[in-house]
Each structure stands twice: as structure tokens, then as C-alpha cells.
Short mmCIF file of C-alpha atoms in Angstrom, two decimals:
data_model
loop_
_atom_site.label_atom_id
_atom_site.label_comp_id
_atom_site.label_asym_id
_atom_site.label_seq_id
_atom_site.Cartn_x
_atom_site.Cartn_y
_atom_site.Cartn_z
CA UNK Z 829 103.48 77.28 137.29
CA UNK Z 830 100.47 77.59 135.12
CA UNK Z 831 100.28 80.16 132.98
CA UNK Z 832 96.74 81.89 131.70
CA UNK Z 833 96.89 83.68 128.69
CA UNK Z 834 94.49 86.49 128.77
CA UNK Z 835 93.84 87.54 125.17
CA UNK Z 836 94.88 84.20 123.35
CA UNK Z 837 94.97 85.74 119.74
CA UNK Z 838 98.27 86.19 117.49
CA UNK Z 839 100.97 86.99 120.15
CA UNK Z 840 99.21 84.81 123.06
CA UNK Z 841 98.15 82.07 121.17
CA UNK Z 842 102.32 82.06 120.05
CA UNK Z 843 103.15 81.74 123.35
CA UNK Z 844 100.82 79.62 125.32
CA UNK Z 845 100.76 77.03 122.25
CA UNK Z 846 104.88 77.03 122.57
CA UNK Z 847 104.08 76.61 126.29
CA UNK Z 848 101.98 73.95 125.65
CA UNK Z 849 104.05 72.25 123.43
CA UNK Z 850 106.82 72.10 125.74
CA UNK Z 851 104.79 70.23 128.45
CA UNK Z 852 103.85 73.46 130.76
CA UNK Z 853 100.50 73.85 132.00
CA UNK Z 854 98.04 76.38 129.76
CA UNK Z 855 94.61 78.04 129.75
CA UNK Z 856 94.01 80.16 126.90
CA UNK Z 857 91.73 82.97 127.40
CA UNK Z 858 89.36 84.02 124.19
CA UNK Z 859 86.02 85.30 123.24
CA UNK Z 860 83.82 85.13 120.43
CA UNK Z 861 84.67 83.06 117.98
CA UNK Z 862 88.03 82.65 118.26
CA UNK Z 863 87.43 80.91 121.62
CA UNK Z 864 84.48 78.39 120.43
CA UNK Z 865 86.80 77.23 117.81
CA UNK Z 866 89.43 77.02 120.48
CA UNK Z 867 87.00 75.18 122.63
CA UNK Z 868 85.82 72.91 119.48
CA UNK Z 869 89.14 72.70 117.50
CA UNK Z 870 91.92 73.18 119.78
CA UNK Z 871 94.77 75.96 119.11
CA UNK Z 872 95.98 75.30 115.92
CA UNK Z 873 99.63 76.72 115.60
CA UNK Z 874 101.18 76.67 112.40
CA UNK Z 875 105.43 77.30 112.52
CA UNK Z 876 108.32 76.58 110.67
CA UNK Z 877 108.85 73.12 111.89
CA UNK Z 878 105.44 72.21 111.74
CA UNK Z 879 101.62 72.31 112.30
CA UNK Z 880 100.54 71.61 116.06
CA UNK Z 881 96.82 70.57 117.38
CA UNK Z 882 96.82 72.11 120.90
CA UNK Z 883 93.56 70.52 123.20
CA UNK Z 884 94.01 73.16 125.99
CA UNK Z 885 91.55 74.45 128.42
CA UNK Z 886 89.67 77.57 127.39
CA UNK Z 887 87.64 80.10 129.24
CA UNK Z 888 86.16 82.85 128.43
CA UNK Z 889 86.87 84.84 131.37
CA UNK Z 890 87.72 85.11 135.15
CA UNK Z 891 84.48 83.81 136.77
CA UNK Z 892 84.90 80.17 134.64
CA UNK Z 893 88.24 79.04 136.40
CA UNK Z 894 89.66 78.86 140.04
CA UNK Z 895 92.47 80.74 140.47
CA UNK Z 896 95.53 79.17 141.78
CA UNK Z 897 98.66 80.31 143.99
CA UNK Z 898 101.53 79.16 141.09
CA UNK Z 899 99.11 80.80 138.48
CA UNK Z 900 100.70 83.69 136.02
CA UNK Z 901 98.80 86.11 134.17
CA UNK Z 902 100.01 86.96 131.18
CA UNK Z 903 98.06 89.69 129.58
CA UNK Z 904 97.98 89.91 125.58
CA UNK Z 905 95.22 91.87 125.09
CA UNK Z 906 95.84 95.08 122.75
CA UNK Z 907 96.42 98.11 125.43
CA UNK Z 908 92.68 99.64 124.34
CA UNK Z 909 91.17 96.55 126.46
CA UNK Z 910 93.39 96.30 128.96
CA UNK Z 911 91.70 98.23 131.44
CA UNK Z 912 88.26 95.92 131.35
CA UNK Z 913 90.39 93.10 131.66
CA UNK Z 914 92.70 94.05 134.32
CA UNK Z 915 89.66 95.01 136.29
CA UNK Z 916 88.04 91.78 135.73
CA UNK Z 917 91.15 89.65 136.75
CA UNK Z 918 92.75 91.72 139.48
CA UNK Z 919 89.40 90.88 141.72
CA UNK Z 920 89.44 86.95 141.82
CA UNK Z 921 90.06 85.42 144.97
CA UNK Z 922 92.96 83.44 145.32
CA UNK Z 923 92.55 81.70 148.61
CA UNK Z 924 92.25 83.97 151.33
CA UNK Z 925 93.97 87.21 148.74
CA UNK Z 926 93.17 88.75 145.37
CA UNK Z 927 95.04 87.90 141.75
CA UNK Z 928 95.81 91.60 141.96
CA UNK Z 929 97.71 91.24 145.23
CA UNK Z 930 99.60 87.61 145.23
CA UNK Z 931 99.59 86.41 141.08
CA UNK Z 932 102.42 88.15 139.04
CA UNK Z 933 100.79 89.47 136.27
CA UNK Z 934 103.09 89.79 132.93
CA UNK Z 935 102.36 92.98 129.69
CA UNK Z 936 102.96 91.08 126.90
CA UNK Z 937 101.83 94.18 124.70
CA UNK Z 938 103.28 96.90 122.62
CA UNK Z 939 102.99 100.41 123.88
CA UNK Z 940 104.40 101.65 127.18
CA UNK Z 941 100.94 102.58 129.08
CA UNK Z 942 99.92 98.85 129.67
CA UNK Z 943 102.42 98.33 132.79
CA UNK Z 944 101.48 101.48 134.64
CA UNK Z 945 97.53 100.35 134.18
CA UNK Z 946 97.81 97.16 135.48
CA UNK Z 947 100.15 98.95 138.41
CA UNK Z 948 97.31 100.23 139.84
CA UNK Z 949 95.41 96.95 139.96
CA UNK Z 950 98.30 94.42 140.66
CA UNK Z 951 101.36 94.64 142.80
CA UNK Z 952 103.76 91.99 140.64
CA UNK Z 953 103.76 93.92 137.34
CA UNK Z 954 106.18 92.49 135.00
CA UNK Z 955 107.35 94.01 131.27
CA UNK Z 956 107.85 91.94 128.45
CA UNK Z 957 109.28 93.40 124.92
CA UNK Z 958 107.44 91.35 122.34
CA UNK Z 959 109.70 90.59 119.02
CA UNK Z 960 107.34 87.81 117.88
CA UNK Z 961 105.82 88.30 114.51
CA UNK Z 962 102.48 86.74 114.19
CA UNK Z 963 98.95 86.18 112.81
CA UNK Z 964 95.65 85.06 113.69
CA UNK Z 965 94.71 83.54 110.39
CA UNK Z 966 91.32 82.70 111.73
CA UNK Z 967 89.24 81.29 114.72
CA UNK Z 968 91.57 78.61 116.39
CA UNK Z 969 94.34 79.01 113.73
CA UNK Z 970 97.56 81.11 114.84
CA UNK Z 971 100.85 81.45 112.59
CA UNK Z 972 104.16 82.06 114.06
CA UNK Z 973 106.59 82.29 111.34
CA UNK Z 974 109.78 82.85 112.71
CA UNK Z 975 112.84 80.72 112.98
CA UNK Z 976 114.59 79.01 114.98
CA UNK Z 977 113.23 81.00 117.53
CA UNK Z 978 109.45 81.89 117.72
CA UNK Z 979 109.94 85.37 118.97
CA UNK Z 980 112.29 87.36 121.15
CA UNK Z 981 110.88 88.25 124.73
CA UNK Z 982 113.02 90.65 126.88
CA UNK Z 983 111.41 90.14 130.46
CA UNK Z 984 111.97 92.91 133.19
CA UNK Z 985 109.83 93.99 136.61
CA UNK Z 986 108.21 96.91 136.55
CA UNK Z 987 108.98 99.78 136.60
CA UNK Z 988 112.64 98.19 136.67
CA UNK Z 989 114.55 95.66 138.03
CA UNK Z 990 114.11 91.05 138.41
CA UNK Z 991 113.41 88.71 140.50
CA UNK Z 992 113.31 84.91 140.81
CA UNK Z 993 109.86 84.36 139.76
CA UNK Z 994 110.77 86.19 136.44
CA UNK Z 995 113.66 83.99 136.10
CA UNK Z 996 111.83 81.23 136.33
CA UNK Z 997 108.95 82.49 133.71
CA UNK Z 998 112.45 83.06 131.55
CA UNK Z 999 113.69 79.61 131.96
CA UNK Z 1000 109.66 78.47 130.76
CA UNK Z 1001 109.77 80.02 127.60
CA UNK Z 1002 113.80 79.26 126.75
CA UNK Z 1003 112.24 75.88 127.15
CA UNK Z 1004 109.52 76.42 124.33
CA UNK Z 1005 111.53 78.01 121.26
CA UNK Z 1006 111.16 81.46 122.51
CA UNK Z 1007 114.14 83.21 123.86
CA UNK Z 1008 113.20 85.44 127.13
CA UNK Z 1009 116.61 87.40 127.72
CA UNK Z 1010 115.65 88.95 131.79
CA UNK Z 1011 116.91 92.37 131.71
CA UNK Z 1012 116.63 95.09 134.19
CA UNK Z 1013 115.48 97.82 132.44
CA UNK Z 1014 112.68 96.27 130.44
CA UNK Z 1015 111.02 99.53 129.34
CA UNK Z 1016 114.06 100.57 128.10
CA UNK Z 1017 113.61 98.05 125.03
CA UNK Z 1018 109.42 98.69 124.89
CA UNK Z 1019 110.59 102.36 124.43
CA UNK Z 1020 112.30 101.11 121.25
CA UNK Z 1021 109.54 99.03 120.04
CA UNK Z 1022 107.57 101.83 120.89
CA UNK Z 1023 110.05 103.82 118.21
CA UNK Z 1024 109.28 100.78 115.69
CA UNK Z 1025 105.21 100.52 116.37
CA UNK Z 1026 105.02 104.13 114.82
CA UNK Z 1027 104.81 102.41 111.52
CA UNK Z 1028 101.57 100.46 112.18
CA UNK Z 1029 99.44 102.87 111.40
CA UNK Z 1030 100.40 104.22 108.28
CA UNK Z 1031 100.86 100.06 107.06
CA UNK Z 1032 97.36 99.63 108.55
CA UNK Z 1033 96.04 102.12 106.61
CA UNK Z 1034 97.83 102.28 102.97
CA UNK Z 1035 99.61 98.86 103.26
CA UNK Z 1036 102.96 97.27 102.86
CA UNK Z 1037 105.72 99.67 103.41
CA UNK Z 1038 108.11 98.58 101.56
CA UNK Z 1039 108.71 101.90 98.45
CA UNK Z 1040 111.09 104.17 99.14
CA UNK Z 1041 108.27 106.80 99.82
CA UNK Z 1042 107.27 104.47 102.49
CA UNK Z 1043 110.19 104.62 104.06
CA UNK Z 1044 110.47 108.41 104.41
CA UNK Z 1045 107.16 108.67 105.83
CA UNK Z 1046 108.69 105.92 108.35
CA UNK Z 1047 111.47 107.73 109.39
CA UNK Z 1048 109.67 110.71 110.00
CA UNK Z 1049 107.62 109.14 112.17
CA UNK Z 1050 110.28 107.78 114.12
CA UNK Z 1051 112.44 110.81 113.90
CA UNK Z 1052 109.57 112.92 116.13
CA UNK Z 1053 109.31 109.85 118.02
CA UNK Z 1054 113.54 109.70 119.11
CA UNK Z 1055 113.09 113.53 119.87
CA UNK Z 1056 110.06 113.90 122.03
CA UNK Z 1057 111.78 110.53 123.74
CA UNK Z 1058 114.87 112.65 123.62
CA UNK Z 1059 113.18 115.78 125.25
CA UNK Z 1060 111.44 114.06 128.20
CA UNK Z 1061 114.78 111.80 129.19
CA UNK Z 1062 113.59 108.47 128.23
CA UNK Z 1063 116.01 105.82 127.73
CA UNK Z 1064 115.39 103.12 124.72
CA UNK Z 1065 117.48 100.97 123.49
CA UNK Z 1066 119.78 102.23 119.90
CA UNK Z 1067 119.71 100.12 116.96
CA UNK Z 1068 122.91 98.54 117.25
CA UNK Z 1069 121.85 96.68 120.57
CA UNK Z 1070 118.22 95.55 118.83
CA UNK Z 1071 119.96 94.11 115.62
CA UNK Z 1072 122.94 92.05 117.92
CA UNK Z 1073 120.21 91.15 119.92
CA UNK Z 1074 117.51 89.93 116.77
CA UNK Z 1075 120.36 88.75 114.90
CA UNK Z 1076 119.69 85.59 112.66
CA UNK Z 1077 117.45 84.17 115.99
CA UNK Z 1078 113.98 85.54 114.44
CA UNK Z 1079 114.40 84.65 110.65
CA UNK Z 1080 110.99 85.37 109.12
CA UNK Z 1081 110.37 82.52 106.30
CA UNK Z 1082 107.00 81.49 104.50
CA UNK Z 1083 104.16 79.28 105.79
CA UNK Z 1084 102.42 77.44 103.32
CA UNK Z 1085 98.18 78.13 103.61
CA UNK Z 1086 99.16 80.95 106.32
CA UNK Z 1087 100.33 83.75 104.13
CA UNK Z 1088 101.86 86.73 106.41
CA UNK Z 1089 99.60 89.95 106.48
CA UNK Z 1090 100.65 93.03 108.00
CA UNK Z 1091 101.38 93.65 111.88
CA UNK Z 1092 99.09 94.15 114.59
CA UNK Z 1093 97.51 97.20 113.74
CA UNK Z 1094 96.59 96.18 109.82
CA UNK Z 1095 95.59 93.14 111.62
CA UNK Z 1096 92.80 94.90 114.11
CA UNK Z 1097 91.32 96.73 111.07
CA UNK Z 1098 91.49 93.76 108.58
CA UNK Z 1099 89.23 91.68 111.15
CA UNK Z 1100 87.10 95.04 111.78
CA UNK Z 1101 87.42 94.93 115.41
CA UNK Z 1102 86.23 98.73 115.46
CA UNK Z 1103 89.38 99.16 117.62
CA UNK Z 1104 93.00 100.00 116.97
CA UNK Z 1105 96.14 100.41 119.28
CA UNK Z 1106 97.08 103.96 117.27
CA UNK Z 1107 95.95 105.36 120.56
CA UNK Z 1108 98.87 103.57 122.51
CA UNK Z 1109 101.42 103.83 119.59
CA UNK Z 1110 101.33 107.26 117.77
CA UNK Z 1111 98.97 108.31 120.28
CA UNK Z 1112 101.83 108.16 123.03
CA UNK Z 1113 104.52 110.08 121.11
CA UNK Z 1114 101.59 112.37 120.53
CA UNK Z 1115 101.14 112.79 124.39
CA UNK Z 1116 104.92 112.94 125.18
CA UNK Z 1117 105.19 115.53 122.79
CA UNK Z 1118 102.65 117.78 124.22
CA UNK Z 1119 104.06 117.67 127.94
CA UNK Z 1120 107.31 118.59 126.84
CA UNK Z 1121 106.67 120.74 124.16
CA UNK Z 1122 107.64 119.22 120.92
CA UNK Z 1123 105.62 119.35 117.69
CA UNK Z 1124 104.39 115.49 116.53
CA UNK Z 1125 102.26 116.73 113.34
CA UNK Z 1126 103.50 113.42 111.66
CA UNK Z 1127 102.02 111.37 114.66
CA UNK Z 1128 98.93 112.95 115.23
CA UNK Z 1129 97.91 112.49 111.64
CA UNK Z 1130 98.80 108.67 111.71
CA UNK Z 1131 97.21 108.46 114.90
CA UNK Z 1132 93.86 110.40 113.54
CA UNK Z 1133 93.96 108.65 110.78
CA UNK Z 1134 94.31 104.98 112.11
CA UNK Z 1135 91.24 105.88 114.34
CA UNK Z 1136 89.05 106.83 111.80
CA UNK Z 1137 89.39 103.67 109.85
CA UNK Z 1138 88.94 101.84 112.67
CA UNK Z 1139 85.83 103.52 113.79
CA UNK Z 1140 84.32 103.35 110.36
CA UNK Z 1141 85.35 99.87 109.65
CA UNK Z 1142 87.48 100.37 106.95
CA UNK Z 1143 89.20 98.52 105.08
CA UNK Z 1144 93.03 97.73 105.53
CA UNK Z 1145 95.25 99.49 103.31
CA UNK Z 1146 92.21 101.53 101.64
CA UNK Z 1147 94.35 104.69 101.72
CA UNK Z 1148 97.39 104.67 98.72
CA UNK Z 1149 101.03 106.10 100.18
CA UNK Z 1150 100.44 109.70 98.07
CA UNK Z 1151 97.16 110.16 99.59
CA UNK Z 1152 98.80 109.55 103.20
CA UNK Z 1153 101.74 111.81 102.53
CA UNK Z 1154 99.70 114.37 101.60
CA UNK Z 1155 97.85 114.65 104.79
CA UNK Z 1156 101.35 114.56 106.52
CA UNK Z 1157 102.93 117.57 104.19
CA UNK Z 1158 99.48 119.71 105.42
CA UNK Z 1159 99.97 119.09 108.81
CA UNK Z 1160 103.64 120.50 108.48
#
């Protein structure tokens, strides 16, 4: 198999550089210039155990490589871009078919909304839960802090169930520090990351969470989120099961020269993409909650919010805690 990372930033650059490392075959898939430093540089993955030079192919997209039969896409691009790339990648020919109906094509992406978009594109849609704290520190330079494994990856089919192709994928990236448990209700455990992700936004915006105001705001957050899931019958996966699961496997420790930021949404707006995920985050509790009928004040604020710091560029943690509360007390 070789696997092409589409969207080789913090998360993909993780994974295909543990890939890599573990003798698999790799193209990383960048833009910008993230991928001429790739392209110049190599991926330069800094872990616990070490820093790693990775000389790997790099394109910038689908018309500079030949598709191949064994090929897997595995899509890392935030949700927000998904679409654009899933429509560029789903058309290559591969032989006499299409990526879109022969290559499996994995979600390695938080949010829920990125399997059913690529559904409509590609027939082998895969889930993957993504417990893999990471940073793209800058062009060519990734840090994955976590030990002794880089990052927890549940793998399921979409919308449910496995197969052997996924249990081979599994068996790849057990073999490169990354354990890839193959369960068959994958969107199950997104749904709980989902329940976790609601915190980006308020992070993004006003910073580390880490006061004990912080952690209300949190939990209200995630308390609308549990009962609009709650109110439209979707499964996730309870604490209990997330903690065995993460237990002393995905040990967060300090890398010199790579200091960890925030997640992936403090992330978007520290680099001033002009983008943010809040959409696919909040955004979908928001959405949940207005089909069934269940108020999300707390959500749409954070998801309002995170929007219009990424549309006006600015700054990462701009906002203080009180100033964020407030808005959440006014909307009720």
C-alpha cells in the first residue's frame, strides 16, 4: 500500500512521517509554503524519542502524481476544505476507474460531516477518531509530542462496520507508534471527540483553558452538546470507555525548541489561515440542535465568535475568559 496524505500539516504530517519511518511508502500532500519547505527540507518530525529528517515525495495536488491501484487516501484537511479537495481527488483516473470509485479513501478529521461529504464522491469511505495531539511549528517542521504512542486512531467503515483493507491500514500504523484500534462503530467515538472539540473555540479565542472559569464555560458547552446528541439518538462513546482506552498510551511530555500551542482551532487562527473548523465543531451541535429542537445559545456564540476572528484575522487568544463569558450569560 502507499498511502497519500492529503493535507500533510500537524495531524498528517504525524502520520505519514510515522509511516515513513516505519519503512511504508508516503507522498505528502501540501501547499504553499509548507510544501516548498517539504519539497526543499524534507518533513521534519520532532517526537519524544527523537528528531527525524523525512525526504518523501511531495505534490501539490492530484494532477502531479499517477494514481495507483494499492494507493490510500487519507484526507487531513480541516472539514472547511474538504469539499475542494474531495472533488479534486475523487476524479483521477486510476487505470480504466476513478479514485472515487476503486481507492479507499480514509477522514482523518475532527467533526462528523467529513465522512458523509466524501460519501458522495467515493464509495470506500472509512472513519478514523484522531487522539493525536500535534503542531505544525512551521513550514516542514511537525511536533508530535505524545508518548509511547504518537496518537490513538480508532478506524471504522463508514457509516459502520470493517473490512480487510481497514485491517490492514490498522496493522500499518500499529507498525509506526500509532495505535489504530478497528472498531465497528467508528462514529460512535468521533461523536465523542465531537463532545471534546467544543472547547476549541473558546481556547482559540481567549486561550489556555485551564482556570476554573474555564472549565465551566467547558462544560457548558459540552453539556448542550450530550443533550442535543441525546435528543436526536446519537450514540458516542461515555468517558469511562475514552479514559481506559487513552490510558497512560498518549502521555503528553515537552519537546525542547517545539513548545506545545493550543489545538487545532487556536492553531488555524494563530497562522491566520482566514479559516476555522468552528463551523464543523460548535457549528454541528448548533445544527443538531435546531432539527430537534434544543436551545445551543452556548454553541452558537462560540461558533460566532470563532468565525469572526477568523475572518478578521485575529489574533489567538485576543479575547480574556470574562469577556467570553459575558457574551455566553447574554445569550442565555
Amino acid at each position: 500500500m502507499r498511502y497519500i496524505v492529503i493535507g500533510a500539516g500537524a495531524v498528517g504530517g504525524s502520520i505519514g512521517g510515522r509511516l515513513a519511518q516505519a519503512g511504508h511508502d508516503v507522498v505528502l500532500v501540501a501547499r504553499g509554503a509548507h510544501r516548498d519547505a517539504l519539497r526543499e527540507h524534507g518533513l521534519r518530525l520532532v517526537t519524544p524519542d527523537g528528531t527525524r529528517t523525512h525526504a518523501l515525495p511531495v505534490v501539490g495536488g492530484p494532477d502531479e502524481i499517477e494514481l495507483r491501484p494499492d494507493d490510500v487516501l487519507l484526507l487531513a484537511v480541516k472539514t472547511q476544505d474538504s469539499v475542494a479537495a474531495l472533488d479534486a481527488w475523487s476524479l483521477r483516473a486510476v487505470g480504466d476507474s476513478t479514485a472515487g470509485e476503486s481507492l479507499p479513501l480514509i477522514c482523518a478529521q475532527n467533526g462528523v460531516e467529513g465522512e458523509r461529504l466524501a460519501l458522495r464522491r467515493f464509495r470506500r469511505v472509512y472513519g478514523m477518531c484522531v487522539w493525536l495531539p500535534s503542531s505544525l511549528v512551521e513550514p516542514g517542521v511537525v511536533a508530535a509530542p505524545c508518548t509511547p504512542y504518537t496518537g490513538i486512531l480508532n478506524l471504522g467503515r463508514y457509516p459502520a462496520g470493517a473490512d480487510d483493507t481497514l485491517r490492514r491500514i490498522a496493522a500499518d500504523l500499529e507498525k509506526s507508534t500509532l495505535l489504530a484500534p478497528v472498531v465497528p462503530d467508528v462514529m460512535r467515538w468521533k461523536y465523542a471527540k465531537l463532545l471534546a472539540n467544543l472547547a476549541n473555540a473558546a481556547e482559540a479565542v481567549a486561550g489556555p483553558l485551564v482556570s476554573p472559569e474555564a472549565r465551566v464555560l467547558v462544560d457548558r458547552a459540552r453539556a448542550e452538546g450530550t443533550a442535543v446528541l441525546d435528543a436526536a439518538g446519537i450514540a458516542y462513546a461515555d468517558e469511562a470507555e475514552q479514559e481506559e482506552l487513552r490510558a497512560d498510551r498518549v502521555d503528553v511530555v515537552p519537546l525542547p525548541g517545539a513548545p506545545r500551542g493550543g489545538g487545532s482551532s487556536w492553531q488555524s487562527l494563530s497562522r491566520g489561515t482566514g479559516s476555522i473548523e468552528s463551523d464543523y465543531l460548535n457549528g454541528e451541535i448548533v445544527l443538531l440542535g435546531r432539527l430537534h429542537g434544543v436551545p445551543t445559545p452556548v454553541n452558537e456564540t462560540l461558533q460566532r465568535l470563532a468565525d469572526s476572528f477568523a475572518d478578521g484575522h485575529r489574533p489567538a487568544g485576543s479575547m480574556t475568559l470574562a469577556e467570553v463569558a459575558a457574551l455566553l450569560d447574554a445569550a442565555g
